[in-house]
Coordinates of C-alpha atoms in Angstrom, one line a residue:
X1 CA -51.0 -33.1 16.7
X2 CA -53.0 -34.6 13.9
X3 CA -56.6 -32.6 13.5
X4 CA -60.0 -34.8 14.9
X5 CA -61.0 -35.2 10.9
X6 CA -57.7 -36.6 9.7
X7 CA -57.3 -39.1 12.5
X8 CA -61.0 -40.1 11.8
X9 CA -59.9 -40.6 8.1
X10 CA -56.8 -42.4 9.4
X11 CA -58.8 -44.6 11.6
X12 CA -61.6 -45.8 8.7
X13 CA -58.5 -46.8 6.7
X14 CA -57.3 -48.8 9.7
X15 CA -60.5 -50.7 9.9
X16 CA -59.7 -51.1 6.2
X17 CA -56.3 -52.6 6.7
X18 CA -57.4 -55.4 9.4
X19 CA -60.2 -56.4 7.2
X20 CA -57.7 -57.1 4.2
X21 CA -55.3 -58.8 6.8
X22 CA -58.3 -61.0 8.4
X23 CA -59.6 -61.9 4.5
X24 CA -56.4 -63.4 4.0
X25 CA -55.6 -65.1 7.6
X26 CA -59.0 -66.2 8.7
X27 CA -59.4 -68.9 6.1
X28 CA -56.0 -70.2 7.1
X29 CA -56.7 -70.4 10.4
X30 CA -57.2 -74.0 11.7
X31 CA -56.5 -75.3 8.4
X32 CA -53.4 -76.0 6.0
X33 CA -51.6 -72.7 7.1
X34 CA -48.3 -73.9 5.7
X35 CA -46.0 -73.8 8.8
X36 CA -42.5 -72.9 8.2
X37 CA -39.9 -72.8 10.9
X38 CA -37.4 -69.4 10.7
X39 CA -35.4 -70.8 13.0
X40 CA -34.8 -69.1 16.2
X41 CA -31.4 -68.5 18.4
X42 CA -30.6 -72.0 20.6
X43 CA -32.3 -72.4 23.5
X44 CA -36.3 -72.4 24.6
X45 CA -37.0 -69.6 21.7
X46 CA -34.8 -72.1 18.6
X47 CA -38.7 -72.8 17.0
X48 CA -39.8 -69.3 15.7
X49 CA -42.8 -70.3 13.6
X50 CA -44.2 -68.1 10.3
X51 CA -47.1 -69.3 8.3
X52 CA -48.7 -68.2 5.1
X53 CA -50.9 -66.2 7.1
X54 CA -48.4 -63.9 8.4
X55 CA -46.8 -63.2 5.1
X56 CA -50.0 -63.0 3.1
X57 CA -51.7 -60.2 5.5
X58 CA -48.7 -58.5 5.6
X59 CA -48.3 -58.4 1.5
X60 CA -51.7 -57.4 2.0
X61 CA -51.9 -54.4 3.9
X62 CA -48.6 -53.2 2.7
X63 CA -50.6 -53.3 -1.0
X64 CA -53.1 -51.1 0.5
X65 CA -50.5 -48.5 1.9
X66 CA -48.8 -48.3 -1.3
X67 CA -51.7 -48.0 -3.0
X68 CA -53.5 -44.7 -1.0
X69 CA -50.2 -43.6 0.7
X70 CA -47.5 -44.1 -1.3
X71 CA -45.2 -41.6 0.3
X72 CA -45.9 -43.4 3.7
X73 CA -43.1 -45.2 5.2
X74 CA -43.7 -49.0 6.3
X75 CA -42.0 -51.6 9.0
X76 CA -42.9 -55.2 9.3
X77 CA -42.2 -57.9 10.8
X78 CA -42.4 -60.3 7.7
X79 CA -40.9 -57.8 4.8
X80 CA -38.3 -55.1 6.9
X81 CA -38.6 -51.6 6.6
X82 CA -39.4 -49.2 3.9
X83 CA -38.6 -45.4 4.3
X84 CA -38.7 -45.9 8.0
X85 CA -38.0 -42.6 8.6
X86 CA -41.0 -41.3 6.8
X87 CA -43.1 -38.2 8.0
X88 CA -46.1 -41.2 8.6
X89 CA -44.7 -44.9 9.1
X90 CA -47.0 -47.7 9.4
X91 CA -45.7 -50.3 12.1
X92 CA -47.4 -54.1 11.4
X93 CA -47.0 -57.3 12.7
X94 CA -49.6 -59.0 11.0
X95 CA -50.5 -62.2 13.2
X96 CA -48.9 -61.4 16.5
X97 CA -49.0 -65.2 18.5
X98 CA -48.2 -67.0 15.6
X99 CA -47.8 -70.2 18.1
X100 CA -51.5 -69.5 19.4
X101 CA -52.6 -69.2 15.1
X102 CA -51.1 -72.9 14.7
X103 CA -52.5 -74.6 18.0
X104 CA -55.8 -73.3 16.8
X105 CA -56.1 -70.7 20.0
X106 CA -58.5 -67.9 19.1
X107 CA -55.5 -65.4 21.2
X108 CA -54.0 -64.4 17.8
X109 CA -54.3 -60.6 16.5
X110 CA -53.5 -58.2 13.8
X111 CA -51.3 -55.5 15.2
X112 CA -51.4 -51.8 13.2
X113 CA -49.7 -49.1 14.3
X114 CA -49.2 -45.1 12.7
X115 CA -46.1 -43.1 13.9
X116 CA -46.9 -39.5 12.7
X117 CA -43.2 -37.8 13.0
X118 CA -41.8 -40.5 15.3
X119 CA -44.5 -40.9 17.7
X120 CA -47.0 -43.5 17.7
X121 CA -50.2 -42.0 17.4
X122 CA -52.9 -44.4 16.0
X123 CA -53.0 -48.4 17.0
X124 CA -55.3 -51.0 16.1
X125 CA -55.6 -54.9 18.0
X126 CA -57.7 -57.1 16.0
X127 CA -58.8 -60.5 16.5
X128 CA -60.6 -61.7 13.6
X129 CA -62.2 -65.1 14.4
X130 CA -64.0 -63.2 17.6
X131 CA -64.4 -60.3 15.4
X132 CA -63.3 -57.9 18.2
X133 CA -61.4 -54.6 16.9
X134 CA -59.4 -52.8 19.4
X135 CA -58.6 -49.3 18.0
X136 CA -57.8 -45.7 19.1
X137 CA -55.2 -42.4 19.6
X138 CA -54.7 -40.0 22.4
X139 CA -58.0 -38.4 22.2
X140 CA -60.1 -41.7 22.5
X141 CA -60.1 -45.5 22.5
X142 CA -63.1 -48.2 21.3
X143 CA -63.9 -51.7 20.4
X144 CA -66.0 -52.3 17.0
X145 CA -67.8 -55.9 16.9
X146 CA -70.3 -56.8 15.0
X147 CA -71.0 -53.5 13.8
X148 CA -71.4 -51.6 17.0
X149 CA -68.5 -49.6 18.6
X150 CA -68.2 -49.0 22.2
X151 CA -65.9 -46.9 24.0
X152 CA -63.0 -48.8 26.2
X153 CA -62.0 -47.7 29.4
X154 CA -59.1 -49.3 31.9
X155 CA -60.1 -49.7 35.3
X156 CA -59.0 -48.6 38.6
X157 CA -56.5 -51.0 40.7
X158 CA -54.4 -49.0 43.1
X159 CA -52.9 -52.0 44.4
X160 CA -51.2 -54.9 42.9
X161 CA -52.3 -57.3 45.4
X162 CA -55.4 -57.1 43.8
X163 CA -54.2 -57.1 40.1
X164 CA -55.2 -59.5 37.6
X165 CA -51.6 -59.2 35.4
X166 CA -50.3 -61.4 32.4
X167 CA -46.8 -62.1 30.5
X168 CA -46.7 -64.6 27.7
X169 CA -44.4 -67.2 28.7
X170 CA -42.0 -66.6 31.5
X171 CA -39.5 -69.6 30.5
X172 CA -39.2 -68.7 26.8
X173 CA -39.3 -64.4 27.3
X174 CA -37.3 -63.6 30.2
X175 CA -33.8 -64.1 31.3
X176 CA -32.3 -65.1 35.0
X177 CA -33.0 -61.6 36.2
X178 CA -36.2 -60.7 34.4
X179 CA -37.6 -63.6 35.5
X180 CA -36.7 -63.0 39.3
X181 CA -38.1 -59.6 39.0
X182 CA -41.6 -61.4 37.6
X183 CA -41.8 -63.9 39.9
X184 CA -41.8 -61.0 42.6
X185 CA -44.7 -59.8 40.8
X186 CA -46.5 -62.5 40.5
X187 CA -46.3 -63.0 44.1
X188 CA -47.7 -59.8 45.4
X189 CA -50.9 -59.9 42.3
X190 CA -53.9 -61.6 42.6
X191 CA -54.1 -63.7 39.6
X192 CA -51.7 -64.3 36.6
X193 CA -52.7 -65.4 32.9
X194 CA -50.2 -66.8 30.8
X195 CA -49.9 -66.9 26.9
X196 CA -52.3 -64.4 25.4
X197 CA -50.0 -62.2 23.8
X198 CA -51.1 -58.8 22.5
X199 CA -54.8 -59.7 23.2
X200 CA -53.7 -59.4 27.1
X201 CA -52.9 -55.4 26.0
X202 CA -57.0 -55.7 24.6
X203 CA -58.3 -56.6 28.0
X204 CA -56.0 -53.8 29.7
X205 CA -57.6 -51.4 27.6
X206 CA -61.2 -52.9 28.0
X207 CA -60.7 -53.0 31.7
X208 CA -60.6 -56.7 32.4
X209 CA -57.0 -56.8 33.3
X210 CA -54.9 -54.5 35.4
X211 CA -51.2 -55.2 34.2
X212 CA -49.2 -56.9 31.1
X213 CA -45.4 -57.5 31.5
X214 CA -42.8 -58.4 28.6
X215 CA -39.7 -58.4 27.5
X216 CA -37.4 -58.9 24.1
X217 CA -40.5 -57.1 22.2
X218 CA -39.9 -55.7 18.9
X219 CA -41.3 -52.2 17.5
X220 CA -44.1 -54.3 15.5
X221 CA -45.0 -56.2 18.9
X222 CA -46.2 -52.6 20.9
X223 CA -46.8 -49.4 19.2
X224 CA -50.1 -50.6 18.4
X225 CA -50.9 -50.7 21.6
X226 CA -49.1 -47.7 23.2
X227 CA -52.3 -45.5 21.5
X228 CA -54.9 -47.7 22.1
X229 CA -53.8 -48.3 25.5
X230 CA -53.4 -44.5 26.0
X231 CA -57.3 -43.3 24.8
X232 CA -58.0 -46.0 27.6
X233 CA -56.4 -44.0 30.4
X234 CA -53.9 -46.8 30.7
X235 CA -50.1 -46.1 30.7
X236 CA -47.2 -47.8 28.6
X237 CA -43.9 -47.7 29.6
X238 CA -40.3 -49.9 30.0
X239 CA -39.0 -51.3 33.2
X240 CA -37.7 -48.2 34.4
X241 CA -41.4 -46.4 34.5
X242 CA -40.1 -44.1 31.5
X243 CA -41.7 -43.8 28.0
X244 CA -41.2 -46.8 25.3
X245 CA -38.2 -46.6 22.6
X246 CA -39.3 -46.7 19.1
X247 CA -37.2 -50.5 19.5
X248 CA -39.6 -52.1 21.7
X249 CA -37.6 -54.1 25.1
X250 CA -39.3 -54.5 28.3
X251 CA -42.5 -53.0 28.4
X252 CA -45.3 -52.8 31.0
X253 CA -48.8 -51.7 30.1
X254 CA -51.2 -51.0 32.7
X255 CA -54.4 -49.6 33.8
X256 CA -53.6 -47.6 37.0
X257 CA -50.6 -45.7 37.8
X258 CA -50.2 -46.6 41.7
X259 CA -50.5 -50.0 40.5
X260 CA -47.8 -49.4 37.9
X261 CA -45.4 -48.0 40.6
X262 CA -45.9 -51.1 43.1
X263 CA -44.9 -53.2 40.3
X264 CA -41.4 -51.0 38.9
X265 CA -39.9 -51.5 42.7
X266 CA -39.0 -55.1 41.5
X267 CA -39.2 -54.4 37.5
X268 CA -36.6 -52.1 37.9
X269 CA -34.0 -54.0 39.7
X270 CA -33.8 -55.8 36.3
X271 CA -34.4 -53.1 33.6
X272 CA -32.0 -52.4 31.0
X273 CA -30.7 -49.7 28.8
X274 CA -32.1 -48.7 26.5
X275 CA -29.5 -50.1 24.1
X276 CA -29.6 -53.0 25.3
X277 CA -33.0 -53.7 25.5
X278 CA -33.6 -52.8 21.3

């Protein structure tokens, strides 16, 4: 376990980090953000958009790593892995919903994570253009905005016919049997809310949502969120109800455990290996 003080010290650098990241996105947001296309496997997911917003944050919070920690290991989305198995690894994807950045949807975020030893331990969500900051560890999670911080709890929702729950898009993200298993979800919860990407794990955390399902992530698209969601009381695990691979997969987040477990009866029918799923 990492001492109260250094995770404080940890966390101010964090704040650090998303700053850099949102100097250099937010003025490309809704402007010339020069779209390139990386070219995606056949099939709904063949567009996989990258702008000069992604790489440029990126560059720029791996500059600041290097910089105060160079013996710190780094994986990203845009630029691979460096020393990946590194005492401390930063994990970064630095717009996650690259398609909400270039239809000019305010759902975007900077994703930071810290594995200390292999274990997530420190996550940050930030949304720049609503200037909301989604941050925390184990012991604690809050939201900064506009210079005031206030803690963030889930809230309770035993049963999932009264959950508000959210995937991003169930045509592009899920296959014949994942999508079975979250249409069987869907119908027992109360509402659905398609398309917000990582800022659905934000409202999880804040206590404005009850349950986020996804498959086919990557390790840059959740450990942020696996701490932050954790200092919220909320619990992050695959499809079988078992702890997340450092690979990413199917994941559910969630606010309350009895909701969680009304949920796995279906998610599980359709949850794979863990092989597999990385």
């Amino acid at each position: 376990m990492l001492s109260p003080d250094r995770l404080s010290a940890l966390e101010d650098v964090l704040v650090e980090l998303n700053r850099a990241a949102a100097d250099v996105a937010l003025p490309l947001f809704r402007a010339d953000h020069g779209l390139e296309d990386k070219g995606g496997a056949p099939g709904l997911n063949a567009f996989d958009p990258v702008t000069a917003a992604d790489k440029g944050a990126e560059a720029a919070i791996r500059r600041i790593i290097a910089e105060r920690f160079p013996e710190h290991g780094v994986i990203g989305e845009e630029y691979g892995e460096d020393r990946p198995d590194a005492e401390f690894v930063w994990v970064l994807d630095p717009v996650d919903g690259t398609r909400s950045f270039i239809s000019g949807l305010p759902l975007w975020c900077v994703l930071i994570g810290l594995r200390h030893e292999g274990r997530p331990v420190l996550g940050s969500i930030y949304q720049p253009y609503l200037d909301e900051l989604y941050m925390g560890h184990a012991g604690g999670s809050r939201l900064l905005r506009g210079g005031v911080s206030r803690p963030l709890r889930v809230r309770a929702c035993p049963k999932l016919t009264d959950a508000t729950i959210s995937t991003t898009d169930p045509e592009a993200c899920f296959d014949g049997a994942e999508a079975g298993a979250w249409t069987q979800v869907r119908a027992a919860a109360r509402l659905a809310r398609l398309g917000l990407d990582a800022y659905a794990y934000c409202m999880v955390a804040a206590g404005a949502m009850d349950m986020v399902i996804e498959a086919g992530l990557k390790s840059w698209d959740i450990e942020a969120a696996i701490p932050l969601i954790a200092g919220a009381g909320g619990l992050v695990t695959d499809w079988r109800g078992d702890p997340p691979g450092p690979h990413g997969g199917q994941i559910v987040i969630c606010g309350d455990r009895a909701c969680l477990d009304e949920a796995l009866v279906a998610l599980r029918r359709s949850a794979k290996s863990a092989s597999s799923a990385s």
